[in-house]
Amino acid sequence: MSSMSGQILDAEGGCHCGEVRFRVQGEVLRNVYCHCANCTASKGASPVHLLVVGGEDSVRWLGDPEAVTTRSSGALRLVSCSVCLCPLVQYREGKGFRAVFPVLLDLRRGVVGDDHGADRLPDEWAPTAHLNYENRLFDWHDALPKFRAFGPGDELESDGRSKSPGGA
């Protein structure tokens, strides 16, 4: 599903206020837009761009561990900066991955100006699919594959109809 699957990510990132820094190292399992209710509610936006990285130890905190707060939303663990409350990482215990937000990683190109015009991710970091599309807030008319839940399988049209013959 993801053109990045199998690639190794090795990058640092941090929160908006600069209090928390972290390093992500591991295989990129997915580079996606997520429309699930947890992402929408916890981030206040939908969809959320996620890089899903394999390994429960794929994120290492740099600096003061007291600056990081972990809270639960059902089975989902949400890690944020305790100062600016910026969401940093999310995961489900025992599932073998950590999901990070590419916008927080030091991958941006250009010089960040007052208007943030050059403050963008390189094109190779663009999401490659929509997950949990059945929970979308509105239809997305792009060329990316859209999956009812986590894919692969049960791919959907932009309007939410199943692409599978006889599908729901």
PDB file of C-alpha atoms in Angstrom:
ATOM      1  CA  MET A   1       0.000   0.000   0.000  1.00  0.00           C
ATOM      2  CA  SER A   2       2.752   2.486   0.852  1.00  0.00           C
ATOM      3  CA  SER A   3       5.573   3.267  -1.516  1.00  0.00           C
ATOM      4  CA  MET A   4       7.681   3.876   1.581  1.00  0.00           C
ATOM      5  CA  SER A   5       7.115   0.440   3.104  1.00  0.00           C
ATOM      6  CA  GLY A   6      10.401  -1.206   3.847  1.00  0.00           C
ATOM      7  CA  GLN A   7      12.344   2.043   4.037  1.00  0.00           C
ATOM      8  CA  ILE A   8      14.135   2.904   7.248  1.00  0.00           C
ATOM      9  CA  LEU A   9      13.329   6.231   8.863  1.00  0.00           C
ATOM     10  CA  ASP A  10      16.008   7.888  10.968  1.00  0.00           C
ATOM     11  CA  ALA A  11      14.962  11.405  11.915  1.00  0.00           C
ATOM     12  CA  GLU A  12      14.646  13.746  14.850  1.00  0.00           C
ATOM     13  CA  GLY A  13      11.633  15.841  15.685  1.00  0.00           C
ATOM     14  CA  GLY A  14      10.090  17.894  18.407  1.00  0.00           C
ATOM     15  CA  CYS A  15       7.107  19.719  19.799  1.00  0.00           C
ATOM     16  CA  HIS A  16       6.071  23.268  18.938  1.00  0.00           C
ATOM     17  CA  CYS A  17       7.610  24.923  22.009  1.00  0.00           C
ATOM     18  CA  GLY A  18      10.916  23.030  21.730  1.00  0.00           C
ATOM     19  CA  GLU A  19      10.744  21.462  25.195  1.00  0.00           C
ATOM     20  CA  VAL A  20      10.563  17.892  23.843  1.00  0.00           C
ATOM     21  CA  ARG A  21      12.853  16.359  21.245  1.00  0.00           C
ATOM     22  CA  PHE A  22      12.763  12.782  20.016  1.00  0.00           C
ATOM     23  CA  ARG A  23      14.423  10.454  17.536  1.00  0.00           C
ATOM     24  CA  VAL A  24      12.491   8.007  15.348  1.00  0.00           C
ATOM     25  CA  GLN A  25      14.325   4.987  13.937  1.00  0.00           C
ATOM     26  CA  GLY A  26      12.655   2.061  12.251  1.00  0.00           C
ATOM     27  CA  GLU A  27      10.945   0.643   9.204  1.00  0.00           C
ATOM     28  CA  VAL A  28       8.159   2.783   7.771  1.00  0.00           C
ATOM     29  CA  LEU A  29       5.122   0.495   7.646  1.00  0.00           C
ATOM     30  CA  ARG A  30       2.631   3.096   6.416  1.00  0.00           C
ATOM     31  CA  ASN A  31       2.570   6.720   5.272  1.00  0.00           C
ATOM     32  CA  VAL A  32      -1.120   7.600   5.353  1.00  0.00           C
ATOM     33  CA  TYR A  33      -4.002   9.914   6.052  1.00  0.00           C
ATOM     34  CA  CYS A  34      -6.030   8.492   8.949  1.00  0.00           C
ATOM     35  CA  HIS A  35      -9.737   9.320   9.326  1.00  0.00           C
ATOM     36  CA  CYS A  36     -10.416   7.279  12.495  1.00  0.00           C
ATOM     37  CA  ALA A  37     -12.419   8.753  15.358  1.00  0.00           C
ATOM     38  CA  ASN A  38      -9.391   8.638  17.710  1.00  0.00           C
ATOM     39  CA  CYS A  39      -7.188  10.682  15.381  1.00  0.00           C
ATOM     40  CA  THR A  40      -9.974  13.147  14.640  1.00  0.00           C
ATOM     41  CA  ALA A  41     -10.885  13.683  18.302  1.00  0.00           C
ATOM     42  CA  SER A  42      -7.359  13.762  19.728  1.00  0.00           C
ATOM     43  CA  LYS A  43      -5.889  16.045  17.047  1.00  0.00           C
ATOM     44  CA  GLY A  44      -8.944  18.199  16.326  1.00  0.00           C
ATOM     45  CA  ALA A  45      -8.610  17.578  12.599  1.00  0.00           C
ATOM     46  CA  SER A  46      -9.405  14.982   9.980  1.00  0.00           C
ATOM     47  CA  PRO A  47      -7.631  13.416   8.355  1.00  0.00           C
ATOM     48  CA  VAL A  48      -4.347  13.211  10.247  1.00  0.00           C
ATOM     49  CA  HIS A  49      -1.092  12.497   8.372  1.00  0.00           C
ATOM     50  CA  LEU A  50       0.749   9.618  10.082  1.00  0.00           C
ATOM     51  CA  LEU A  51       3.977   7.734   9.564  1.00  0.00           C
ATOM     52  CA  VAL A  52       3.579   4.322  11.160  1.00  0.00           C
ATOM     53  CA  VAL A  53       7.008   3.016  12.173  1.00  0.00           C
ATOM     54  CA  GLY A  54       7.642  -0.588  13.212  1.00  0.00           C
ATOM     55  CA  GLY A  55       8.998  -1.369  16.664  1.00  0.00           C
ATOM     56  CA  GLU A  56       7.808  -0.462  20.124  1.00  0.00           C
ATOM     57  CA  ASP A  57      11.255   1.035  20.729  1.00  0.00           C
ATOM     58  CA  SER A  58      11.302   3.039  17.482  1.00  0.00           C
ATOM     59  CA  VAL A  59      10.873   6.381  19.312  1.00  0.00           C
ATOM     60  CA  ARG A  60      13.504   7.540  21.794  1.00  0.00           C
ATOM     61  CA  TRP A  61      13.011  10.645  23.918  1.00  0.00           C
ATOM     62  CA  LEU A  62      15.917  13.100  24.003  1.00  0.00           C
ATOM     63  CA  GLY A  63      16.271  15.274  27.083  1.00  0.00           C
ATOM     64  CA  ASP A  64      14.002  15.420  30.124  1.00  0.00           C
ATOM     65  CA  PRO A  65      11.509  12.504  30.211  1.00  0.00           C
ATOM     66  CA  GLU A  66       9.339  14.545  32.623  1.00  0.00           C
ATOM     67  CA  ALA A  67       8.445  16.836  29.701  1.00  0.00           C
ATOM     68  CA  VAL A  68       6.469  14.006  28.073  1.00  0.00           C
ATOM     69  CA  THR A  69       2.917  13.113  29.112  1.00  0.00           C
ATOM     70  CA  THR A  70       1.167   9.879  28.119  1.00  0.00           C
ATOM     71  CA  ARG A  71      -2.590   9.545  28.370  1.00  0.00           C
ATOM     72  CA  SER A  72      -5.043   6.900  27.253  1.00  0.00           C
ATOM     73  CA  SER A  73      -8.031   7.092  24.974  1.00  0.00           C
ATOM     74  CA  GLY A  74      -9.369   3.558  25.185  1.00  0.00           C
ATOM     75  CA  ALA A  75      -6.607   1.262  23.932  1.00  0.00           C
ATOM     76  CA  LEU A  76      -4.801   4.155  22.235  1.00  0.00           C
ATOM     77  CA  ARG A  77      -1.864   5.811  24.014  1.00  0.00           C
ATOM     78  CA  LEU A  78      -1.327   9.471  23.170  1.00  0.00           C
ATOM     79  CA  VAL A  79       2.039  11.050  23.975  1.00  0.00           C
ATOM     80  CA  SER A  80       2.333  14.834  24.116  1.00  0.00           C
ATOM     81  CA  CYS A  81       4.529  17.624  25.435  1.00  0.00           C
ATOM     82  CA  SER A  82       3.535  18.498  29.003  1.00  0.00           C
ATOM     83  CA  VAL A  83       4.300  22.181  28.322  1.00  0.00           C
ATOM     84  CA  CYS A  84       2.645  23.047  24.975  1.00  0.00           C
ATOM     85  CA  LEU A  85       0.458  19.892  24.811  1.00  0.00           C
ATOM     86  CA  CYS A  86       1.563  19.227  21.225  1.00  0.00           C
ATOM     87  CA  PRO A  87       0.673  15.622  20.255  1.00  0.00           C
ATOM     88  CA  LEU A  88       3.899  13.751  19.461  1.00  0.00           C
ATOM     89  CA  VAL A  89       3.318  10.007  19.120  1.00  0.00           C
ATOM     90  CA  GLN A  90       0.440   7.566  19.349  1.00  0.00           C
ATOM     91  CA  TYR A  91       0.373   3.787  19.682  1.00  0.00           C
ATOM     92  CA  ARG A  92      -1.493   0.760  20.952  1.00  0.00           C
ATOM     93  CA  GLU A  93       0.415  -1.199  23.599  1.00  0.00           C
ATOM     94  CA  GLY A  94       1.793  -4.502  22.314  1.00  0.00           C
ATOM     95  CA  LYS A  95       0.982  -3.852  18.630  1.00  0.00           C
ATOM     96  CA  GLY A  96       4.617  -3.318  17.609  1.00  0.00           C
ATOM     97  CA  PHE A  97       4.466   0.188  16.124  1.00  0.00           C
ATOM     98  CA  ARG A  98       4.617   3.875  16.890  1.00  0.00           C
ATOM     99  CA  ALA A  99       2.765   6.468  14.791  1.00  0.00           C
ATOM    100  CA  VAL A 100       4.447   9.848  14.421  1.00  0.00           C
ATOM    101  CA  PHE A 101       3.343  13.041  12.724  1.00  0.00           C
ATOM    102  CA  PRO A 102       5.656  13.954   9.824  1.00  0.00           C
ATOM    103  CA  VAL A 103       5.017  17.660  10.318  1.00  0.00           C
ATOM    104  CA  LEU A 104       6.968  17.429  13.613  1.00  0.00           C
ATOM    105  CA  LEU A 105      10.030  15.761  12.083  1.00  0.00           C
ATOM    106  CA  ASP A 106      13.077  17.659  10.865  1.00  0.00           C
ATOM    107  CA  LEU A 107      12.367  16.732   7.249  1.00  0.00           C
ATOM    108  CA  ARG A 108      11.133  20.038   5.908  1.00  0.00           C
ATOM    109  CA  ARG A 109      12.735  21.752   2.957  1.00  0.00           C
ATOM    110  CA  GLY A 110      13.499  25.393   2.484  1.00  0.00           C
ATOM    111  CA  VAL A 111      13.910  28.153   4.979  1.00  0.00           C
ATOM    112  CA  VAL A 112      11.106  28.734   7.432  1.00  0.00           C
ATOM    113  CA  GLY A 113       9.945  32.320   7.078  1.00  0.00           C
ATOM    114  CA  ASP A 114       7.289  34.402   8.777  1.00  0.00           C
ATOM    115  CA  ASP A 115       4.707  33.135   6.292  1.00  0.00           C
ATOM    116  CA  HIS A 116       5.984  29.528   6.476  1.00  0.00           C
ATOM    117  CA  GLY A 117       5.831  29.440   2.664  1.00  0.00           C
ATOM    118  CA  ALA A 118       8.909  27.237   2.311  1.00  0.00           C
ATOM    119  CA  ASP A 119       8.097  25.257   5.432  1.00  0.00           C
ATOM    120  CA  ARG A 120       6.858  22.125   3.703  1.00  0.00           C
ATOM    121  CA  LEU A 121       7.587  18.433   3.616  1.00  0.00           C
ATOM    122  CA  PRO A 122       9.362  17.063   0.559  1.00  0.00           C
ATOM    123  CA  ASP A 123       7.018  15.436  -1.975  1.00  0.00           C
ATOM    124  CA  GLU A 124       8.376  11.967  -1.177  1.00  0.00           C
ATOM    125  CA  TRP A 125       6.729  12.270   2.251  1.00  0.00           C
ATOM    126  CA  ALA A 126       3.239  12.754   0.809  1.00  0.00           C
ATOM    127  CA  PRO A 127       0.705  10.204   2.139  1.00  0.00           C
ATOM    128  CA  THR A 128       0.096   7.159  -0.049  1.00  0.00           C
ATOM    129  CA  ALA A 129      -3.415   6.117   1.097  1.00  0.00           C
ATOM    130  CA  HIS A 130      -6.444   6.959   3.247  1.00  0.00           C
ATOM    131  CA  LEU A 131      -7.184   4.611   6.177  1.00  0.00           C
ATOM    132  CA  ASN A 132     -10.450   4.359   8.115  1.00  0.00           C
ATOM    133  CA  TYR A 133     -12.090   6.182   5.216  1.00  0.00           C
ATOM    134  CA  GLU A 134     -15.548   5.065   6.324  1.00  0.00           C
ATOM    135  CA  ASN A 135     -15.158   7.600   9.167  1.00  0.00           C
ATOM    136  CA  ARG A 136     -14.279  10.536   6.893  1.00  0.00           C
ATOM    137  CA  LEU A 137     -15.939  13.873   7.579  1.00  0.00           C
ATOM    138  CA  PHE A 138     -16.277  14.563   3.847  1.00  0.00           C
ATOM    139  CA  ASP A 139     -15.327  12.923   0.558  1.00  0.00           C
ATOM    140  CA  TRP A 140     -11.760  13.251  -0.727  1.00  0.00           C
ATOM    141  CA  HIS A 141     -11.475  13.309  -4.521  1.00  0.00           C
ATOM    142  CA  ASP A 142      -7.799  12.477  -4.912  1.00  0.00           C
ATOM    143  CA  ALA A 143      -6.012   9.584  -6.599  1.00  0.00           C
ATOM    144  CA  LEU A 144      -4.964   7.873  -3.358  1.00  0.00           C
ATOM    145  CA  PRO A 145      -6.450   4.477  -2.476  1.00  0.00           C
ATOM    146  CA  LYS A 146      -9.064   4.629   0.267  1.00  0.00           C
ATOM    147  CA  PHE A 147      -9.624   1.754   2.698  1.00  0.00           C
ATOM    148  CA  ARG A 148     -12.632   1.146   4.927  1.00  0.00           C
ATOM    149  CA  ALA A 149     -10.365   0.382   7.903  1.00  0.00           C
ATOM    150  CA  PHE A 150      -6.646  -0.384   7.887  1.00  0.00           C
ATOM    151  CA  GLY A 151      -6.308  -2.072   4.464  1.00  0.00           C
ATOM    152  CA  PRO A 152      -5.303  -3.766   2.387  1.00  0.00           C
ATOM    153  CA  GLY A 153      -8.643  -5.034   1.200  1.00  0.00           C
ATOM    154  CA  ASP A 154     -12.062  -3.461   1.006  1.00  0.00           C
ATOM    155  CA  GLU A 155     -10.948  -0.461  -0.978  1.00  0.00           C
ATOM    156  CA  LEU A 156     -13.530   2.316  -1.287  1.00  0.00           C
ATOM    157  CA  GLU A 157     -14.501   4.903  -3.887  1.00  0.00           C
ATOM    158  CA  SER A 158     -14.226   8.607  -2.958  1.00  0.00           C
ATOM    159  CA  ASP A 159     -17.942   8.603  -2.081  1.00  0.00           C
ATOM    160  CA  GLY A 160     -17.482   5.621   0.271  1.00  0.00           C
ATOM    161  CA  ARG A 161     -18.954   2.910  -1.957  1.00  0.00           C
ATOM    162  CA  SER A 162     -17.012  -0.345  -2.052  1.00  0.00           C
ATOM    163  CA  LYS A 163     -14.801  -0.957  -5.096  1.00  0.00           C
ATOM    164  CA  SER A 164     -15.300  -4.699  -4.604  1.00  0.00           C
ATOM    165  CA  PRO A 165     -18.056  -6.299  -6.693  1.00  0.00           C
ATOM    166  CA  GLY A 166     -20.979  -6.999  -4.378  1.00  0.00           C
ATOM    167  CA  GLY A 167     -19.285  -5.039  -1.547  1.00  0.00           C
ATOM    168  CA  ALA A 168     -21.124  -2.919   0.980  1.00  0.00           C
TER     169      ALA A 168
END
